[in-house]
mmCIF file of C-alpha atoms in Angstrom:
data_model
loop_
_atom_site.group_PDB
_atom_site.id
_atom_site.type_symbol
_atom_site.label_atom_id
_atom_site.label_comp_id
_atom_site.label_asym_id
_atom_site.label_seq_id
_atom_site.Cartn_x
_atom_site.Cartn_y
_atom_site.Cartn_z
ATOM 1 C CA UNK A 238 119.220 75.641 114.384
ATOM 2 C CA UNK A 239 120.981 73.234 116.756
ATOM 3 C CA UNK A 240 118.870 70.519 118.285
ATOM 4 C CA UNK A 241 120.080 68.144 120.950
ATOM 5 C CA UNK A 242 118.071 64.981 121.657
ATOM 6 C CA UNK A 243 117.110 64.619 125.317
ATOM 7 C CA UNK A 244 115.872 61.455 126.988
ATOM 8 C CA UNK A 245 113.624 61.923 129.987
ATOM 9 C CA UNK A 246 113.034 59.161 132.512
ATOM 10 C CA UNK A 247 110.049 58.970 134.777
ATOM 11 C CA UNK A 248 111.233 56.990 137.763
ATOM 12 C CA UNK A 249 108.615 54.883 139.474
ATOM 13 C CA UNK A 250 108.746 52.303 142.267
ATOM 14 C CA UNK A 251 106.728 49.167 141.581
ATOM 15 C CA UNK A 252 105.928 45.976 143.497
ATOM 16 C CA UNK A 253 107.320 47.303 146.780
ATOM 17 C CA UNK A 254 106.931 44.851 149.648
ATOM 18 C CA UNK A 255 108.525 43.202 152.666
ATOM 19 C CA UNK A 256 108.939 39.438 152.372
ATOM 20 C CA UNK A 257 107.805 39.068 156.011
ATOM 21 C CA UNK A 258 105.729 41.746 157.678
ATOM 22 C CA UNK A 259 106.317 40.085 161.080
ATOM 23 C CA UNK A 260 109.679 38.514 161.911
ATOM 24 C CA UNK A 261 111.811 37.542 164.897
ATOM 25 C CA UNK A 262 115.488 38.532 164.542
ATOM 26 C CA UNK A 263 116.626 36.596 167.616
ATOM 27 C CA UNK A 264 119.203 34.330 165.985
ATOM 28 C CA UNK A 265 117.249 31.086 166.375
ATOM 29 C CA UNK A 266 117.326 30.323 162.657
ATOM 30 C CA UNK A 267 113.594 30.932 162.144
ATOM 31 C CA UNK A 268 112.296 34.092 160.463
ATOM 32 C CA UNK A 269 115.435 36.025 161.469
ATOM 33 C CA UNK A 270 115.379 38.415 158.498
ATOM 34 C CA UNK A 271 112.975 40.138 156.153
ATOM 35 C CA UNK A 272 113.703 41.456 152.665
ATOM 36 C CA UNK A 273 112.444 44.841 151.514
ATOM 37 C CA UNK A 274 112.297 44.823 147.738
ATOM 38 C CA UNK A 275 110.877 46.644 144.725
ATOM 39 C CA UNK A 276 111.308 47.148 140.986
ATOM 40 C CA UNK A 277 112.288 50.503 139.476
ATOM 41 C CA UNK A 278 111.342 51.621 135.980
ATOM 42 C CA UNK A 279 114.975 52.614 135.324
ATOM 43 C CA UNK A 280 118.396 52.358 136.916
ATOM 44 C CA UNK A 281 118.414 54.885 139.727
ATOM 45 C CA UNK A 282 119.869 55.821 143.097
ATOM 46 C CA UNK A 283 117.600 54.305 145.736
ATOM 47 C CA UNK A 284 117.454 54.329 149.512
ATOM 48 C CA UNK A 285 115.634 52.147 151.999
ATOM 49 C CA UNK A 286 115.181 53.704 155.430
ATOM 50 C CA UNK A 287 113.590 52.241 158.546
ATOM 51 C CA UNK A 288 112.047 54.341 161.299
ATOM 52 C CA UNK A 289 110.824 53.389 164.760
ATOM 53 C CA UNK A 290 107.535 54.480 166.337
ATOM 54 C CA UNK A 291 109.193 57.772 167.394
ATOM 55 C CA UNK A 292 109.925 58.535 163.714
ATOM 56 C CA UNK A 293 113.670 58.109 164.242
ATOM 57 C CA UNK A 294 115.722 56.449 161.500
ATOM 58 C CA UNK A 295 117.238 53.245 162.892
ATOM 59 C CA UNK A 296 118.703 51.867 159.670
ATOM 60 C CA UNK A 297 119.301 53.180 156.157
ATOM 61 C CA UNK A 298 120.948 51.682 153.077
ATOM 62 C CA UNK A 299 121.476 53.037 149.549
ATOM 63 C CA UNK A 300 122.519 51.618 146.184
ATOM 64 C CA UNK A 301 122.382 52.223 142.427
ATOM 65 C CA UNK A 302 120.412 49.699 140.377
ATOM 66 C CA UNK A 303 117.059 48.964 138.769
ATOM 67 C CA UNK A 304 116.006 46.658 141.577
ATOM 68 C CA UNK A 305 115.663 47.447 145.259
ATOM 69 C CA UNK A 306 116.721 44.703 147.642
ATOM 70 C CA UNK A 307 117.650 45.075 151.288
ATOM 71 C CA UNK A 308 117.632 42.212 153.799
ATOM 72 C CA UNK A 309 117.109 43.543 157.315
ATOM 73 C CA UNK A 310 118.331 41.517 160.282
ATOM 74 C CA UNK A 311 116.629 43.669 162.905
ATOM 75 C CA UNK A 312 119.746 45.655 163.792
ATOM 76 C CA UNK A 313 120.300 49.406 163.771
ATOM 77 C CA UNK A 314 123.162 51.479 162.364
ATOM 78 C CA UNK A 315 125.308 50.552 165.387
ATOM 79 C CA UNK A 316 124.614 46.831 164.838
ATOM 80 C CA UNK A 317 122.464 46.712 167.961
ATOM 81 C CA UNK A 318 119.274 44.676 168.089
ATOM 82 C CA UNK A 319 116.233 46.966 167.866
ATOM 83 C CA UNK A 320 113.439 46.584 170.464
ATOM 84 C CA UNK A 321 110.249 44.748 169.613
ATOM 85 C CA UNK A 322 107.724 47.018 167.938
ATOM 86 C CA UNK A 323 106.432 48.331 164.623
ATOM 87 C CA UNK A 324 108.875 49.883 162.153
ATOM 88 C CA UNK A 325 108.105 51.857 159.008
ATOM 89 C CA UNK A 326 110.171 51.258 155.889
ATOM 90 C CA UNK A 327 110.330 53.782 153.062
ATOM 91 C CA UNK A 328 111.827 53.427 149.597
ATOM 92 C CA UNK A 329 112.936 56.540 147.716
ATOM 93 C CA UNK A 330 114.540 56.692 144.258
ATOM 94 C CA UNK A 331 116.123 59.384 142.108
ATOM 95 C CA UNK A 332 117.498 59.515 138.572
ATOM 96 C CA UNK A 333 121.209 60.415 138.931
ATOM 97 C CA UNK A 334 121.229 62.448 135.683
ATOM 98 C CA UNK A 335 117.939 64.342 135.627
ATOM 99 C CA UNK A 336 117.428 64.310 139.418
ATOM 100 C CA UNK A 337 113.855 63.183 138.791
ATOM 101 C CA UNK A 338 112.440 61.605 141.927
ATOM 102 C CA UNK A 339 109.963 58.806 142.274
ATOM 103 C CA UNK A 340 107.035 58.988 144.630
ATOM 104 C CA UNK A 341 108.190 57.308 147.875
ATOM 105 C CA UNK A 342 106.602 54.005 148.893
ATOM 106 C CA UNK A 343 106.208 52.907 152.515
ATOM 107 C CA UNK A 344 105.058 49.962 154.593
ATOM 108 C CA UNK A 345 105.393 48.538 158.079
ATOM 109 C CA UNK A 346 107.236 45.622 159.678
ATOM 110 C CA UNK A 347 106.708 44.219 163.154
ATOM 111 C CA UNK A 348 109.665 42.928 165.162
ATOM 112 C CA UNK A 349 108.528 40.239 167.616
ATOM 113 C CA UNK A 350 111.106 38.105 169.421
ATOM 114 C CA UNK A 351 109.122 36.553 172.290
ATOM 115 C CA UNK A 352 106.158 34.325 173.031
ATOM 116 C CA UNK A 353 103.915 36.271 175.413
ATOM 117 C CA UNK A 354 102.441 33.335 177.344
ATOM 118 C CA UNK A 355 103.475 29.683 177.601
ATOM 119 C CA UNK A 356 102.756 27.963 180.923
ATOM 120 C CA UNK A 357 101.831 24.576 182.341
ATOM 121 C CA UNK A 358 99.939 25.432 185.528
ATOM 122 C CA UNK A 359 98.629 22.007 186.554
ATOM 123 C CA UNK A 360 99.989 19.586 187.565
ATOM 124 C CA UNK A 361 102.873 21.159 189.423
ATOM 125 C CA UNK A 362 106.428 20.222 188.602
ATOM 126 C CA UNK A 363 107.523 17.227 190.667
ATOM 127 C CA UNK A 364 103.973 16.009 191.282
ATOM 128 C CA UNK A 365 103.059 12.329 191.680
ATOM 129 C CA UNK A 366 100.235 11.472 189.296
ATOM 130 C CA UNK A 367 97.751 8.651 189.048
ATOM 131 C CA UNK A 368 94.534 7.986 187.181
ATOM 132 C CA UNK A 369 93.269 10.651 184.769
ATOM 133 C CA UNK A 370 94.977 14.009 185.249
ATOM 134 C CA UNK A 371 93.780 17.352 183.866
ATOM 135 C CA UNK A 372 96.718 19.173 182.309
ATOM 136 C CA UNK A 373 95.974 22.889 182.485
ATOM 137 C CA UNK A 374 97.959 25.717 180.968
ATOM 138 C CA UNK A 375 98.098 28.952 179.020
ATOM 139 C CA UNK A 376 99.242 29.589 175.463
ATOM 140 C CA UNK A 377 98.865 33.007 173.900
ATOM 141 C CA UNK A 378 100.770 35.644 171.950
ATOM 142 C CA UNK A 379 100.080 39.063 170.464
ATOM 143 C CA UNK A 380 101.037 37.660 167.052
ATOM 144 C CA UNK A 381 99.593 34.192 167.500
ATOM 145 C CA UNK A 382 99.347 32.270 164.243
ATOM 146 C CA UNK A 383 100.350 29.129 162.441
ATOM 147 C CA UNK A 384 103.951 28.358 163.172
ATOM 148 C CA UNK A 385 105.688 27.635 159.824
ATOM 149 C CA UNK A 386 106.873 24.125 160.652
ATOM 150 C CA UNK A 387 103.771 22.931 162.485
ATOM 151 C CA UNK A 388 100.068 22.716 161.904
ATOM 152 C CA UNK A 389 99.048 24.068 165.287
ATOM 153 C CA UNK A 390 99.600 27.123 167.449
ATOM 154 C CA UNK A 391 100.306 25.114 170.609
ATOM 155 C CA UNK A 392 101.224 21.468 171.092
ATOM 156 C CA UNK A 393 101.361 19.367 174.260
ATOM 157 C CA UNK A 394 103.705 16.366 174.504
ATOM 158 C CA UNK A 395 104.919 13.827 177.031
ATOM 159 C CA UNK A 396 108.229 11.986 177.142
ATOM 160 C CA UNK A 397 109.349 9.100 179.322
ATOM 161 C CA UNK A 398 112.349 9.498 181.616
ATOM 162 C CA UNK A 399 114.004 12.531 183.156
ATOM 163 C CA UNK A 400 115.543 13.740 179.872
ATOM 164 C CA UNK A 401 113.384 12.356 177.052
ATOM 165 C CA UNK A 402 114.704 12.141 173.509
ATOM 166 C CA UNK A 403 111.386 10.976 172.050
ATOM 167 C CA UNK A 404 108.050 12.700 172.435
ATOM 168 C CA UNK A 405 104.422 11.684 171.959
ATOM 169 C CA UNK A 406 101.859 14.370 171.186
ATOM 170 C CA UNK A 407 98.831 14.553 173.484
ATOM 171 C CA UNK A 408 96.987 17.569 172.091
ATOM 172 C CA UNK A 409 97.292 20.702 170.004
ATOM 173 C CA UNK A 410 95.186 23.613 168.813
ATOM 174 C CA UNK A 411 95.279 26.630 166.526
ATOM 175 C CA UNK A 412 93.331 28.594 169.150
ATOM 176 C CA UNK A 413 94.925 30.367 172.137
ATOM 177 C CA UNK A 414 94.483 28.926 175.618
ATOM 178 C CA UNK A 415 93.533 31.759 177.988
ATOM 179 C CA UNK A 416 91.915 32.259 181.390
ATOM 180 C CA UNK A 417 88.130 32.079 181.475
ATOM 181 C CA UNK A 418 85.857 34.791 182.856
ATOM 182 C CA UNK A 419 86.445 33.488 186.392
ATOM 183 C CA UNK A 420 90.230 33.453 186.098
ATOM 184 C CA UNK A 421 90.530 29.691 185.665
ATOM 185 C CA UNK A 422 93.026 28.177 183.221
ATOM 186 C CA UNK A 423 91.685 25.862 180.508
ATOM 187 C CA UNK A 424 92.266 22.117 180.418
ATOM 188 C CA UNK A 425 94.620 21.343 177.563
ATOM 189 C CA UNK A 426 94.201 17.593 177.887
ATOM 190 C CA UNK A 427 92.858 14.940 180.240
ATOM 191 C CA UNK A 428 95.731 12.460 180.465
ATOM 192 C CA UNK A 429 94.949 8.864 181.411
ATOM 193 C CA UNK A 430 98.158 7.940 183.197
ATOM 194 C CA UNK A 431 96.956 4.393 183.919
ATOM 195 C CA UNK A 432 97.832 3.546 180.326
ATOM 196 C CA UNK A 433 101.475 4.443 180.891
ATOM 197 C CA UNK A 434 104.282 2.634 182.713
ATOM 198 C CA UNK A 435 104.999 3.982 186.187
ATOM 199 C CA UNK A 436 108.075 6.173 186.523
ATOM 200 C CA UNK A 437 109.495 9.555 185.550
ATOM 201 C CA UNK A 438 107.979 11.637 182.744
ATOM 202 C CA UNK A 439 108.277 15.133 181.315
ATOM 203 C CA UNK A 440 105.350 17.220 180.065
ATOM 204 C CA UNK A 441 106.253 19.669 177.335
ATOM 205 C CA UNK A 442 104.238 22.611 175.951
ATOM 206 C CA UNK A 443 105.330 24.266 172.697
ATOM 207 C CA UNK A 444 103.783 27.535 171.529
ATOM 208 C CA UNK A 445 104.553 29.025 168.113
ATOM 209 C CA UNK A 446 103.605 32.361 166.576
ATOM 210 C CA UNK A 447 103.598 33.759 163.057
ATOM 211 C CA UNK A 448 106.841 35.655 163.681
ATOM 212 C CA UNK A 449 108.675 32.336 163.938
ATOM 213 C CA UNK A 450 109.105 32.272 167.723
ATOM 214 C CA UNK A 451 108.806 28.926 169.486
ATOM 215 C CA UNK A 452 108.588 28.461 173.264
ATOM 216 C CA UNK A 453 109.380 25.208 175.035
ATOM 217 C CA UNK A 454 107.979 24.819 178.561
ATOM 218 C CA UNK A 455 108.688 21.574 180.449
ATOM 219 C CA UNK A 456 107.822 20.098 183.835
ATOM 220 C CA UNK A 457 108.839 16.784 185.403
ATOM 221 C CA UNK A 458 106.252 14.462 186.940
ATOM 222 C CA UNK A 459 106.141 10.915 188.314
ATOM 223 C CA UNK A 460 103.445 8.382 187.486
ATOM 224 C CA UNK A 461 102.425 5.989 190.242
ATOM 225 C CA UNK A 462 99.335 3.868 189.649
#
């Protein structure tokens, strides 16, 4: 009667997640990567694969460990930047000895590298301004949210001179600025130019989204009161 002890492992994938479910791999230093990670109940062979909306694998990586960790920079197997869109990640794991497989775990990540709308519509660039001026513009994005380094979604500034190095904030909001039912742009701020010294100024509109994108729209104006 010969008996051989056998150890069986049930491989499971726990705590699977993406560190950022929306990110902007555009090389600007903000939210350029996201980490797909999980814990395994034993050391195993694991694979993380990413598929586009057409169910095609754009990136895949494998390793042997008890912890899954893959930092994705938004590039495919040919090191080309993938288009904006929604991508599905899947983690699979298998015991290398018993070939036991864990139940796969999946999730989605959105790649977003642009701000959809960031415009100063009034006044026009190069305009001469006096008195109180309505600054009108648009600020919107499909993934609008709180930009990580600011408290608002959009912020309006002015700077003195033709190439300002210092900026004063006029207004900001966590709500998008969009056209009304009649197609008119909203007033972002009523600027009393009589309180400022005459001369050259720059108006600047920043719009940030939750993917880490930040737009910077500027127009030059002249104050003459």
